């Protein structure tokens, strides 16, 4: 992140003088914010994988003047390990600065069904999938919106290749069923 910011603001960042580079980068960043009157948002997915030192530096980069001047809005997205990580002693200063926490649990079947119905509606074809297929997708998504969307996208890609007007459970079984492995056993049993 620092290297990218350094490139954007033409600040040479050298490992032997991190503080000097940080100061110049912060000055240019503040000047940029004052000239544009906009705040940047940094979205970090899988934040639980970040090293504590990097998270601590994000805290320093995100505000100035003892936290009275916000410079950057940081959104940390991750699983339950992120919550545990933020409870570590070296990250308590960062954890105490988090304004809003939104912990998502596994989505219920009804929540997933509402999501897929909404997505189909805003895509312009609410009747693209049969009700049975939507139910099957919700049953196999394990309460995860990403899994639901990924399975639906895979089905849509296959349906587009085959020029199918409607997606149904038959397509689901063709795409997601394991290959038939019973045929070799029958041949072996016949011997």
CSV table of C-alpha atoms in Angstrom, one decimal:
chain,number,residue,atom,x,y,z
A,1,UNK,CA,0.0,0.0,0.0
A,2,UNK,CA,2.8,2.4,0.9
A,3,UNK,CA,4.6,1.8,-2.3
A,4,UNK,CA,1.5,2.4,-4.4
A,5,UNK,CA,0.7,5.6,-2.5
A,6,UNK,CA,4.4,6.6,-2.9
A,7,UNK,CA,4.1,6.1,-6.7
A,8,UNK,CA,0.8,8.1,-6.9
A,9,UNK,CA,2.3,11.0,-5.0
A,10,UNK,CA,5.8,10.8,-6.4
A,11,UNK,CA,7.4,10.1,-3.0
A,12,UNK,CA,10.4,7.9,-3.1
A,13,UNK,CA,10.1,5.5,-0.2
A,14,UNK,CA,13.3,3.9,1.1
A,15,UNK,CA,13.4,1.1,3.6
A,16,UNK,CA,16.3,2.7,5.5
A,17,UNK,CA,14.3,5.9,6.1
A,18,UNK,CA,10.7,4.8,6.6
A,19,UNK,CA,9.9,7.7,8.9
A,20,UNK,CA,11.0,10.3,6.4
A,21,UNK,CA,9.0,8.7,3.6
A,22,UNK,CA,6.0,8.5,5.9
A,23,UNK,CA,6.2,12.2,6.8
A,24,UNK,CA,6.5,13.3,3.1
A,25,UNK,CA,3.7,10.9,2.0
A,26,UNK,CA,1.4,12.2,4.8
A,27,UNK,CA,2.1,15.8,3.9
A,28,UNK,CA,1.3,15.2,0.2
A,29,UNK,CA,-1.8,13.1,1.2
A,30,UNK,CA,-3.1,16.0,3.4
A,31,UNK,CA,-2.5,18.5,0.6
A,32,UNK,CA,-4.3,16.3,-1.8
A,33,UNK,CA,-7.3,16.0,0.6
A,34,UNK,CA,-7.4,19.7,1.1
A,35,UNK,CA,-7.3,20.4,-2.7
A,36,UNK,CA,-10.0,17.8,-3.6
A,37,UNK,CA,-12.2,18.0,-0.5
A,38,UNK,CA,-12.9,14.3,-0.7
A,39,UNK,CA,-12.0,11.4,1.5
A,40,UNK,CA,-10.7,8.2,0.2
A,41,UNK,CA,-12.0,4.8,1.3
A,42,UNK,CA,-9.7,1.9,1.5
A,43,UNK,CA,-11.4,-1.5,1.5
A,44,UNK,CA,-9.3,-4.4,2.7
A,45,UNK,CA,-10.8,-7.9,2.1
A,46,UNK,CA,-9.5,-10.8,4.0
A,47,UNK,CA,-8.1,-8.4,6.6
A,48,UNK,CA,-7.5,-11.2,9.1
A,49,UNK,CA,-4.5,-12.2,6.9
A,50,UNK,CA,-2.7,-8.9,7.5
A,51,UNK,CA,0.2,-8.7,9.8
A,52,UNK,CA,-0.3,-6.7,13.0
A,53,UNK,CA,2.4,-4.2,12.0
A,54,UNK,CA,0.6,-3.3,8.8
A,55,UNK,CA,-2.7,-2.9,10.6
A,56,UNK,CA,-0.9,-0.6,13.1
A,57,UNK,CA,0.5,1.5,10.3
A,58,UNK,CA,-2.9,1.9,8.8
A,59,UNK,CA,-4.1,3.4,12.1
A,60,UNK,CA,-1.3,5.9,11.8
A,61,UNK,CA,-2.0,6.7,8.2
A,62,UNK,CA,-5.8,7.1,8.6
A,63,UNK,CA,-5.8,10.1,10.9
A,64,UNK,CA,-3.8,13.1,12.0
A,65,UNK,CA,-3.7,15.5,15.0
A,66,UNK,CA,-4.4,12.8,17.6
A,67,UNK,CA,-7.3,11.3,15.6
A,68,UNK,CA,-9.1,14.7,15.3
A,69,UNK,CA,-8.5,14.9,11.6
A,70,UNK,CA,-9.6,11.8,9.6
A,71,UNK,CA,-7.5,11.3,6.5
A,72,UNK,CA,-8.7,7.9,5.2
A,73,UNK,CA,-11.7,5.7,5.8
A,74,UNK,CA,-10.6,2.1,6.2
A,75,UNK,CA,-13.0,-0.8,5.9
A,76,UNK,CA,-11.7,-4.1,7.2
A,77,UNK,CA,-13.6,-7.1,5.9
A,78,UNK,CA,-12.8,-10.5,7.2
A,79,UNK,CA,-14.0,-13.6,9.1
A,80,UNK,CA,-14.1,-14.2,12.8
A,81,UNK,CA,-10.3,-14.4,13.0
A,82,UNK,CA,-10.2,-10.6,12.3
A,83,UNK,CA,-12.2,-10.0,15.5
A,84,UNK,CA,-9.9,-12.2,17.5
A,85,UNK,CA,-6.8,-10.4,15.9
A,86,UNK,CA,-8.1,-7.0,16.9
A,87,UNK,CA,-8.3,-8.1,20.5
A,88,UNK,CA,-4.5,-8.7,20.6
A,89,UNK,CA,-2.6,-6.4,22.9
A,90,UNK,CA,-0.6,-4.7,20.1
A,91,UNK,CA,-3.8,-4.0,18.1
A,92,UNK,CA,-5.9,-2.6,21.0
A,93,UNK,CA,-5.3,1.0,19.8
A,94,UNK,CA,-6.6,0.1,16.4
A,95,UNK,CA,-9.5,-1.9,17.8
A,96,UNK,CA,-10.6,0.9,20.0
A,97,UNK,CA,-10.8,3.3,17.0
A,98,UNK,CA,-13.2,1.2,15.0
A,99,UNK,CA,-16.5,3.1,15.0
A,100,UNK,CA,-18.8,0.5,13.5
A,101,UNK,CA,-18.6,-3.3,13.6
A,102,UNK,CA,-20.9,-5.4,11.6
A,103,UNK,CA,-20.6,-9.1,12.3
A,104,UNK,CA,-22.4,-11.2,9.8
A,105,UNK,CA,-23.4,-14.8,10.7
A,106,UNK,CA,-24.4,-17.4,8.3
A,107,UNK,CA,-27.4,-16.2,6.3
A,108,UNK,CA,-30.7,-18.1,6.8
A,109,UNK,CA,-32.3,-19.9,3.9
A,110,UNK,CA,-34.9,-17.2,3.7
A,111,UNK,CA,-32.3,-14.4,3.6
A,112,UNK,CA,-30.5,-16.2,0.8
A,113,UNK,CA,-33.8,-16.7,-1.1
A,114,UNK,CA,-34.5,-13.0,-0.8
A,115,UNK,CA,-31.0,-12.2,-2.0
A,116,UNK,CA,-31.3,-14.3,-5.2
A,117,UNK,CA,-34.8,-13.1,-5.9
A,118,UNK,CA,-33.5,-9.5,-5.6
A,119,UNK,CA,-30.5,-10.1,-7.8
A,120,UNK,CA,-32.6,-11.7,-10.5
A,121,UNK,CA,-35.1,-8.8,-10.3
A,122,UNK,CA,-32.5,-6.1,-10.6
A,123,UNK,CA,-30.8,-8.0,-13.4
A,124,UNK,CA,-34.0,-7.7,-15.4
A,125,UNK,CA,-35.2,-11.3,-15.5
A,126,UNK,CA,-36.9,-12.3,-12.2
A,127,UNK,CA,-38.2,-15.5,-13.8
A,128,UNK,CA,-34.8,-16.7,-15.1
A,129,UNK,CA,-34.5,-19.5,-12.4
A,130,UNK,CA,-37.3,-21.8,-11.4
A,131,UNK,CA,-38.4,-21.7,-7.8
A,132,UNK,CA,-37.0,-25.2,-7.2
A,133,UNK,CA,-33.6,-24.1,-8.5
A,134,UNK,CA,-33.6,-21.1,-6.2
A,135,UNK,CA,-34.5,-23.3,-3.3
A,136,UNK,CA,-31.7,-25.8,-4.2
A,137,UNK,CA,-29.1,-23.0,-4.5
A,138,UNK,CA,-30.1,-21.7,-1.1
A,139,UNK,CA,-29.9,-25.2,0.4
A,140,UNK,CA,-26.4,-25.7,-1.0
A,141,UNK,CA,-24.9,-22.2,-0.3
A,142,UNK,CA,-24.1,-23.1,3.3
A,143,UNK,CA,-25.4,-19.7,4.5
A,144,UNK,CA,-22.9,-17.8,2.4
A,145,UNK,CA,-23.9,-15.1,0.0
A,146,UNK,CA,-20.7,-15.4,-2.0
A,147,UNK,CA,-21.2,-19.2,-2.5
A,148,UNK,CA,-24.7,-18.5,-3.6
A,149,UNK,CA,-23.7,-15.9,-6.1
A,150,UNK,CA,-20.8,-18.0,-7.4
A,151,UNK,CA,-23.0,-21.1,-8.0
A,152,UNK,CA,-25.6,-18.9,-9.7
A,153,UNK,CA,-22.9,-17.3,-11.9
A,154,UNK,CA,-21.6,-20.8,-12.9
A,155,UNK,CA,-25.1,-21.9,-13.9
A,156,UNK,CA,-25.7,-18.6,-15.8
A,157,UNK,CA,-22.4,-19.1,-17.7
A,158,UNK,CA,-23.4,-22.7,-18.7
A,159,UNK,CA,-26.9,-21.6,-19.6
A,160,UNK,CA,-25.5,-18.8,-21.8
A,161,UNK,CA,-23.2,-21.2,-23.6
A,162,UNK,CA,-26.2,-23.5,-24.3
A,163,UNK,CA,-28.6,-20.6,-25.0
A,164,UNK,CA,-31.1,-21.8,-22.4
A,165,UNK,CA,-34.1,-19.6,-21.8
A,166,UNK,CA,-34.6,-20.8,-18.2
A,167,UNK,CA,-32.4,-22.3,-15.5
A,168,UNK,CA,-33.7,-25.3,-13.6
A,169,UNK,CA,-32.7,-28.1,-11.3
A,170,UNK,CA,-31.7,-30.3,-14.2
A,171,UNK,CA,-29.0,-27.8,-15.2
A,172,UNK,CA,-27.9,-27.7,-11.5
A,173,UNK,CA,-27.4,-31.4,-11.5
A,174,UNK,CA,-25.5,-31.4,-14.7
A,175,UNK,CA,-23.2,-28.7,-13.6
A,176,UNK,CA,-22.6,-29.6,-9.9
A,177,UNK,CA,-23.1,-33.3,-9.7
A,178,UNK,CA,-19.8,-35.3,-9.5
A,179,UNK,CA,-18.9,-37.3,-12.6
A,180,UNK,CA,-20.5,-40.8,-12.7
A,181,UNK,CA,-18.0,-43.1,-11.1
A,182,UNK,CA,-20.3,-46.2,-10.8
A,183,UNK,CA,-19.7,-47.5,-14.3
A,184,UNK,CA,-16.2,-48.8,-13.7
A,185,UNK,CA,-17.3,-50.6,-10.6
A,186,UNK,CA,-20.1,-52.4,-12.4
A,187,UNK,CA,-17.7,-53.6,-15.1
A,188,UNK,CA,-15.3,-54.8,-12.4
A,189,UNK,CA,-18.2,-56.6,-10.5
A,190,UNK,CA,-19.2,-58.4,-13.7
A,191,UNK,CA,-15.9,-60.1,-14.1
